[in-house]
Short mmCIF file of C-alpha atoms and ligand atoms in Angstrom, two decimals:
data_model
loop_
_atom_site.label_atom_id
_atom_site.label_comp_id
_atom_site.label_asym_id
_atom_site.label_seq_id
_atom_site.Cartn_x
_atom_site.Cartn_y
_atom_site.Cartn_z
CA MET A 1 13.04 -7.05 17.82
CA VAL A 2 10.48 -5.07 15.81
CA LYS A 3 10.59 -4.68 12.03
CA LEU A 4 9.60 -1.35 10.47
CA LEU A 5 9.38 -0.71 6.75
CA LYS A 6 10.22 2.44 4.81
CA VAL A 7 7.80 2.51 1.89
CA HIS A 8 6.41 4.80 -0.77
CA GLY A 9 3.56 5.29 -3.20
CA SER A 10 4.64 7.71 -5.96
CA GLN A 11 7.54 8.68 -3.65
CA ASN A 12 5.13 9.83 -0.94
CA HIS A 13 7.27 8.22 1.78
CA PHE A 14 6.12 6.58 5.02
CA PHE A 15 7.28 4.26 7.76
CA ILE A 16 5.00 1.29 8.43
CA LEU A 17 4.74 0.16 12.05
CA ASP A 18 2.78 -3.05 12.62
CA GLN A 19 1.55 -2.60 16.18
CA THR A 20 0.00 -6.07 16.20
CA GLU A 21 3.54 -7.48 16.39
CA LEU A 22 4.35 -5.57 19.60
CA ASP A 23 3.96 -6.90 23.12
CA LYS A 24 2.48 -3.51 24.01
CA PRO A 25 1.22 -1.13 21.27
CA LEU A 26 2.43 2.48 21.47
CA THR A 27 0.11 4.88 23.26
CA ASP A 28 -1.26 7.76 21.15
CA GLU A 29 1.28 10.10 22.70
CA GLU A 30 4.17 7.68 22.02
CA LEU A 31 2.98 7.23 18.43
CA ARG A 32 2.81 11.00 17.89
CA ASP A 33 6.29 11.58 19.36
CA PHE A 34 7.77 8.63 17.44
CA THR A 35 6.29 9.97 14.17
CA LYS A 36 7.57 13.50 14.73
CA LYS A 37 11.07 12.13 15.32
CA ILE A 38 11.48 9.36 12.74
CA THR A 39 9.93 11.42 9.89
CA ASN A 40 12.08 14.47 10.57
CA ALA A 41 14.72 14.85 7.85
CA GLN A 42 17.32 16.07 10.41
CA ILE A 43 16.77 13.98 13.54
CA GLY A 44 14.98 10.99 11.99
CA ILE A 45 16.35 8.23 9.76
CA LEU A 46 16.63 7.75 5.99
CA ASN A 47 15.88 11.44 5.25
CA GLY A 48 12.59 11.28 7.12
CA ALA A 49 9.17 10.77 5.52
CA ASP A 50 5.70 12.31 5.23
CA GLY A 51 4.23 10.21 8.02
CA VAL A 52 3.83 6.92 9.86
CA LEU A 53 1.23 4.30 8.95
CA ALA A 54 0.33 2.33 12.07
CA ILE A 55 -1.29 -1.07 11.59
CA ASN A 56 -3.60 -2.23 14.36
CA LYS A 57 -6.12 -5.02 14.87
CA PRO A 58 -9.36 -4.43 12.88
CA VAL A 59 -12.08 -2.38 14.56
CA ARG A 60 -14.98 -3.32 12.24
CA LYS A 61 -16.36 -6.71 11.22
CA GLY A 62 -14.85 -8.18 8.06
CA ALA A 63 -11.64 -6.12 7.89
CA LEU A 64 -8.15 -7.65 8.01
CA ALA A 65 -6.56 -4.79 9.97
CA GLN A 66 -6.79 -1.10 10.75
CA MET A 67 -4.56 1.63 9.29
CA ARG A 68 -3.96 4.87 11.19
CA VAL A 69 -2.24 7.76 9.43
CA ILE A 70 -0.01 10.07 11.46
CA ASN A 71 1.31 13.10 9.57
CA GLU A 72 4.89 14.35 9.94
CA ASP A 73 3.74 17.06 12.41
CA GLY A 74 2.00 14.47 14.65
CA SER A 75 -1.56 15.28 13.54
CA GLU A 76 -3.78 12.35 12.53
CA ALA A 77 -5.42 12.13 9.08
CA SER A 78 -8.59 10.20 8.30
CA MET A 79 -7.14 8.69 5.13
CA CYS A 80 -4.05 8.32 3.00
CA GLY A 81 -4.34 6.89 -0.51
CA ASN A 82 -0.67 6.31 -1.31
CA GLY A 83 -0.14 4.93 2.19
CA LEU A 84 -3.10 2.56 1.97
CA ARG A 85 -1.61 0.92 -1.14
CA THR A 86 1.59 0.15 0.76
CA VAL A 87 -0.36 -1.14 3.77
CA ALA A 88 -2.45 -3.27 1.38
CA ARG A 89 0.73 -4.83 0.02
CA TYR A 90 2.14 -5.44 3.52
CA LEU A 91 -1.07 -7.14 4.67
CA SER A 92 -1.47 -9.04 1.40
CA GLU A 93 2.00 -10.55 1.82
CA LYS A 94 1.55 -11.15 5.55
CA TYR A 95 -1.84 -12.90 5.30
CA GLN A 96 -1.54 -14.24 1.71
CA GLN A 97 -4.75 -12.55 0.57
CA ASP A 98 -5.29 -10.50 -2.59
CA HIS A 99 -8.68 -8.85 -1.93
CA PHE A 100 -9.70 -7.60 1.51
CA LEU A 101 -10.92 -4.70 3.64
CA VAL A 102 -8.80 -2.31 5.69
CA ASP A 103 -10.33 -0.18 8.44
CA THR A 104 -9.57 3.52 8.27
CA MET A 105 -10.86 6.29 10.55
CA ASN A 106 -14.25 6.66 8.81
CA ALA A 107 -14.73 3.51 6.75
CA SER A 108 -13.58 -0.01 5.91
CA LEU A 109 -12.08 0.28 2.43
CA ARG A 110 -11.66 -2.33 -0.31
CA VAL A 111 -8.11 -2.99 -1.50
CA HIS A 112 -6.69 -5.46 -3.97
CA LYS A 113 -3.51 -6.57 -5.65
CA GLU A 114 -2.98 -5.50 -9.27
CA ASN A 115 -0.58 -6.55 -12.01
CA ASP A 116 2.82 -4.94 -11.49
CA PHE A 117 3.00 -1.36 -12.82
CA ALA A 118 6.34 -2.21 -14.43
CA LYS A 119 9.02 -4.87 -13.94
CA ASP A 120 9.54 -5.26 -10.17
CA VAL A 121 7.14 -2.39 -9.39
CA PRO A 122 4.29 -4.02 -7.40
CA ALA A 123 0.93 -2.25 -7.64
CA TYR A 124 -2.28 -2.20 -5.61
CA SER A 125 -5.71 -0.60 -6.00
CA VAL A 126 -7.55 1.01 -3.12
CA GLU A 127 -11.01 2.47 -2.62
CA ILE A 128 -11.14 6.16 -1.80
CA SER A 129 -14.38 7.01 0.02
CA PRO A 130 -16.64 8.31 1.54
CA VAL A 131 -16.87 11.47 -0.58
CA ARG A 132 -18.49 14.61 0.82
CA PHE A 133 -18.87 18.18 -0.46
CA ASN A 134 -20.70 19.94 2.39
CA LYS A 135 -18.89 22.61 4.37
CA GLU A 136 -19.27 20.69 7.65
CA ALA A 137 -17.37 17.69 6.23
CA LEU A 138 -14.34 19.72 5.11
CA PRO A 139 -14.80 21.81 7.30
CA PHE A 140 -14.74 25.38 5.98
CA THR A 141 -16.48 28.50 7.25
CA ILE A 142 -17.35 32.09 6.36
CA LEU A 143 -16.68 31.74 2.65
CA GLY A 144 -20.31 32.34 1.67
CA HIS A 145 -20.75 28.89 0.09
CA ASP A 146 -22.30 25.62 1.32
CA ARG A 147 -20.20 23.74 -1.24
CA ILE A 148 -17.28 24.95 -3.30
CA ILE A 149 -17.46 23.46 -6.79
CA ASP A 150 -15.69 25.43 -9.51
CA ASN A 151 -16.22 28.71 -7.69
CA PHE A 152 -14.11 31.84 -7.57
CA VAL A 153 -13.24 32.29 -3.89
CA PRO A 154 -11.17 35.48 -3.71
CA GLU A 155 -10.62 35.06 0.04
CA LEU A 156 -8.53 31.97 -0.80
CA TYR A 157 -6.78 33.40 -3.87
CA PRO A 158 -8.07 35.94 -6.37
CA GLY A 159 -8.66 34.85 -9.96
CA LEU A 160 -8.59 31.07 -9.37
CA ARG A 161 -11.57 28.71 -9.40
CA PHE A 162 -11.65 26.18 -6.54
CA THR A 163 -13.39 22.88 -5.79
CA SER A 164 -13.37 21.42 -2.29
CA ILE A 165 -13.96 17.72 -1.62
CA ALA A 166 -13.55 15.52 1.48
CA VAL A 167 -12.51 11.95 0.58
CA PRO A 168 -12.88 11.98 3.62
CA ASN A 169 -9.70 13.98 4.38
CA PRO A 170 -10.13 17.55 3.18
CA HIS A 171 -8.94 18.74 -0.23
CA LEU A 172 -9.00 22.00 -2.13
CA ILE A 173 -8.40 21.78 -5.86
CA SER A 174 -7.72 24.33 -8.56
CA PHE A 175 -7.16 23.66 -12.26
CA VAL A 176 -4.36 25.97 -13.33
CA ASN A 177 -1.96 26.54 -16.22
CA GLN A 178 1.66 25.40 -16.54
CA GLU A 179 3.07 28.65 -15.15
CA GLN A 180 0.73 28.65 -12.14
CA ILE A 181 1.40 25.00 -11.25
CA SER A 182 5.15 25.52 -11.08
CA GLY A 183 5.02 29.03 -9.55
CA PRO A 184 4.73 30.20 -5.93
CA ILE A 185 0.91 30.39 -5.54
CA LEU A 186 0.47 26.79 -4.31
CA GLY A 187 2.98 27.34 -1.51
CA ILE A 188 1.34 30.63 -0.54
CA VAL A 189 -2.20 29.19 -0.43
CA GLY A 190 -1.05 25.92 1.17
CA LYS A 191 0.90 27.63 3.96
CA ARG A 192 -1.87 30.11 4.68
CA LEU A 193 -4.66 27.53 4.90
CA ASN A 194 -2.53 25.23 7.06
CA SER A 195 -1.65 27.90 9.60
CA GLU A 196 -4.14 29.64 11.90
CA ASN A 197 -6.80 30.87 9.42
CA PRO A 198 -10.53 31.62 9.55
CA TYR A 199 -11.55 29.53 6.51
CA PHE A 200 -10.26 25.94 6.79
CA THR A 201 -9.96 25.73 10.54
CA ASP A 202 -8.57 22.15 10.55
CA GLY A 203 -6.26 22.88 7.59
CA VAL A 204 -6.67 21.43 4.10
CA ASN A 205 -4.60 19.59 1.48
CA VAL A 206 -4.20 21.96 -1.48
CA ASN A 207 -3.88 20.49 -5.00
CA PHE A 208 -3.03 22.37 -8.17
CA ALA A 209 -3.74 20.44 -11.36
CA GLN A 210 -2.90 20.89 -14.99
CA ILE A 211 -5.18 19.21 -17.53
CA LEU A 212 -2.74 17.64 -20.00
CA ASP A 213 -5.30 15.93 -22.23
CA LYS A 214 -8.50 13.91 -21.96
CA ASN A 215 -8.04 11.53 -18.95
CA LYS A 216 -4.58 12.94 -18.28
CA LEU A 217 -3.61 15.21 -15.38
CA PHE A 218 -0.54 16.51 -13.59
CA VAL A 219 -1.17 17.17 -9.88
CA ARG A 220 1.04 18.93 -7.35
CA THR A 221 0.04 18.99 -3.67
CA TYR A 222 0.79 21.01 -0.56
CA GLU A 223 -0.24 18.62 2.23
CA ARG A 224 -1.75 19.39 5.57
CA GLY A 225 0.66 18.36 8.34
CA VAL A 226 3.50 17.91 5.87
CA GLY A 227 4.02 20.72 3.30
CA PHE A 228 5.05 20.06 -0.32
CA THR A 229 4.96 16.35 -1.08
CA ASN A 230 5.98 14.30 -4.10
CA ALA A 231 2.43 13.00 -4.42
CA CYS A 232 -0.83 12.73 -2.51
CA GLY A 233 -3.08 9.77 -3.34
CA THR A 234 -6.29 11.17 -1.89
CA GLY A 235 -5.41 14.51 -3.55
CA MET A 236 -5.05 12.89 -6.99
CA SER A 237 -8.30 10.98 -6.41
CA ALA A 238 -10.23 14.10 -5.32
CA THR A 239 -8.76 15.99 -8.29
CA SER A 240 -9.93 13.26 -10.69
CA LEU A 241 -13.46 13.59 -9.32
CA ALA A 242 -13.20 17.40 -9.55
CA LEU A 243 -12.16 17.03 -13.20
CA TRP A 244 -15.26 14.96 -13.93
CA LEU A 245 -17.53 17.46 -12.17
CA THR A 246 -16.03 20.64 -13.62
CA HIS A 247 -14.69 19.54 -17.03
CA PRO A 248 -16.85 16.51 -17.96
CA GLU A 249 -15.74 16.77 -21.59
CA MET A 250 -12.19 15.92 -20.42
CA VAL A 251 -13.15 12.56 -18.84
CA ASP A 252 -14.12 9.27 -20.39
CA THR A 253 -15.56 7.56 -17.31
CA ASP A 254 -15.15 4.09 -18.84
CA SER A 255 -11.38 4.50 -18.77
CA GLN A 256 -8.80 5.26 -16.11
CA ILE A 257 -7.30 8.71 -15.70
CA ASP A 258 -3.50 8.88 -15.80
CA VAL A 259 -2.39 11.19 -13.02
CA PHE A 260 1.23 12.32 -13.16
CA ASN A 261 2.89 13.86 -10.12
CA PRO A 262 6.42 14.95 -9.12
CA GLY A 263 7.09 11.43 -7.77
CA GLY A 264 5.72 9.32 -10.64
CA MET A 265 2.19 8.48 -11.76
CA VAL A 266 -0.97 6.69 -10.66
CA LYS A 267 -4.23 5.71 -12.33
CA THR A 268 -7.66 6.66 -11.03
CA LYS A 269 -11.20 5.73 -11.94
CA VAL A 270 -14.18 7.71 -10.75
CA HIS A 271 -17.36 5.77 -9.90
CA TYR A 272 -20.91 6.84 -9.07
CA ASP A 273 -22.88 3.98 -7.49
CA ASN A 274 -26.05 4.18 -5.38
CA ASN A 275 -25.94 7.99 -5.31
CA GLU A 276 -22.40 8.01 -3.92
CA TYR A 277 -19.12 8.87 -5.57
CA TRP A 278 -16.01 6.82 -4.91
CA ILE A 279 -12.64 6.67 -6.58
CA GLU A 280 -10.39 3.71 -7.34
CA LEU A 281 -6.71 4.61 -6.96
CA THR A 282 -4.09 2.32 -8.52
CA GLY A 283 -0.36 2.71 -8.23
CA ASN A 284 2.95 1.41 -6.97
CA ALA A 285 3.50 0.08 -3.46
CA THR A 286 7.27 0.10 -3.03
CA PHE A 287 9.26 -1.08 0.01
CA THR A 288 12.68 0.59 0.07
CA HIS A 289 14.13 -0.36 3.49
CA GLN A 290 13.69 -2.72 6.42
CA ILE A 291 14.51 -1.28 9.82
CA THR A 292 15.03 -3.27 13.00
CA ILE A 293 14.53 -1.67 16.41
CA SER A 294 14.01 -3.12 19.87
CA GLU A 295 10.54 -2.70 21.34
CA ASN A 296 12.11 -0.97 24.32
CA ASP A 297 13.81 1.62 22.06
CA LEU A 298 10.54 2.07 20.16
CA HIS A 299 8.73 2.98 23.40
CA ARG A 300 11.63 5.23 24.46
CA ASN A 301 11.70 6.89 20.99
CA ASN A 302 15.39 6.06 20.72
CA LEU A 303 16.56 5.67 17.11
CA GLU A 304 20.27 5.35 17.92
CA ASN A 305 20.46 1.55 17.66
CA VAL A 306 18.30 0.92 14.59
CA GLN A 307 19.61 -1.45 11.93
CA ILE A 308 18.75 -0.64 8.35
CA SER A 309 18.87 -2.81 5.28
CA GLU A 310 17.95 -1.70 1.78
CA THR A 311 15.73 -3.64 -0.62
CA ASN A 312 16.50 -3.36 -4.33
CA GLU A 313 13.04 -2.01 -5.21
CA GLN A 314 13.90 1.69 -5.57
CA GLN A 315 16.08 1.02 -8.59
CA ALA A 316 13.20 -0.66 -10.41
CA TYR A 317 10.89 2.21 -9.41
CA GLU A 318 13.31 4.83 -10.73
CA HIS A 319 13.59 2.90 -13.96
CA PHE A 320 9.79 3.04 -14.24
CA VAL A 321 9.78 6.82 -13.59
CA ASP A 322 12.50 7.32 -16.23
CA SER A 323 10.22 5.63 -18.76
CA LEU A 324 7.37 8.11 -18.13
CA PRO A 325 6.83 11.15 -20.36
CA LYS A 326 8.12 14.37 -18.77
CA TYR A 327 5.41 17.01 -18.57
CA ASN A 328 7.24 19.70 -16.66
CA ASP A 329 10.30 20.22 -14.51
CA ILE A 330 8.60 20.40 -11.12
CA THR A 331 11.07 19.04 -8.63
CA THR A 332 9.74 18.81 -5.11
CA LEU A 333 11.32 15.36 -4.83
CA ALA A 334 12.46 14.70 -1.29
N1 LIG B 401 -0.41 11.66 1.38
C1 LIG B 401 -1.69 11.17 1.72
C2 LIG B 401 -2.58 12.03 2.54
C3 LIG B 401 -2.04 12.13 3.97
C4 LIG B 401 -2.95 12.86 4.89
C5 LIG B 401 -2.97 14.34 4.69
N2 LIG B 401 -1.71 14.95 4.99
C6 LIG B 401 -4.07 14.93 5.60
O1 LIG B 401 -3.77 15.46 6.68
O2 LIG B 401 -5.23 14.85 5.20
C7 LIG B 401 -2.36 10.49 0.55
O3 LIG B 401 -1.63 9.85 -0.24
O4 LIG B 401 -3.57 10.49 0.43
#
């Protein structure tokens, strides 16, 4: 029997599949089909999720394992910040290590265990990198810019300033006011840039952010391959860097930035070392359910015989969220 986990970071939900425990790992096609089914709120289980995090043997020297990120629609992402925290916890508990490297598509990233965020809310920190700004890394075309940093780009949406950063998955960020963050513009821009469009040809994660105070943000994200999500870890990290670049007076770089989102909050710290930016993302790594499935059913994509047992971690997480200040009434919670 194979054990899957349902997990979340800031209520950005995933299923973890440890392929190293299988006799035969899923092929790419099986993994895609499995993800599209299990994460679907109608035909999947436990109200679906935003994606599947597949753990494989490491592919680079020095790493403990590899994480692959498959979005709800079956596309593969180069990184996932909230997901990496949950994978870090899984590997930390499996191998009894607190500091180690995890391979992702473009880099081996540092992760480590942190003090709990609150009572019974385990927390981990992960490295978000490499960071790129050039149009080839995003990629975007025909917008008349080589980089988009605090520019008006009327083709994307008139009257808003945008910043675009790959961390390394692609993000588009706009700092907006309270009305704009809760209104329809994010959905309009997000849907347009994640359908057939001439600008972001591979799609892009779109983040709207409200600056609440110095080192304090609220971020709402429309994710590539998913749609509205409760939180996006790489999005909150890219937005923290965008804040530093575009509103330096609103960041004390010696301290963490508190980033609130519809699913909770995380902390980020922006670093600039050896001419490279990187971001440290810290937040909860919560396991809500254990699921048992036979390896045969996993390969056949049959979810009819799964056995599910709940952990008691969600209660503690909700208690933590209840203790947070409420900045607005955005409810994309899934
Ligand atoms: N939710 C993730 C990002 C997942 C990948 C994204 N949908 C993409 O396609 O780039 C996070 O927490 O970073």
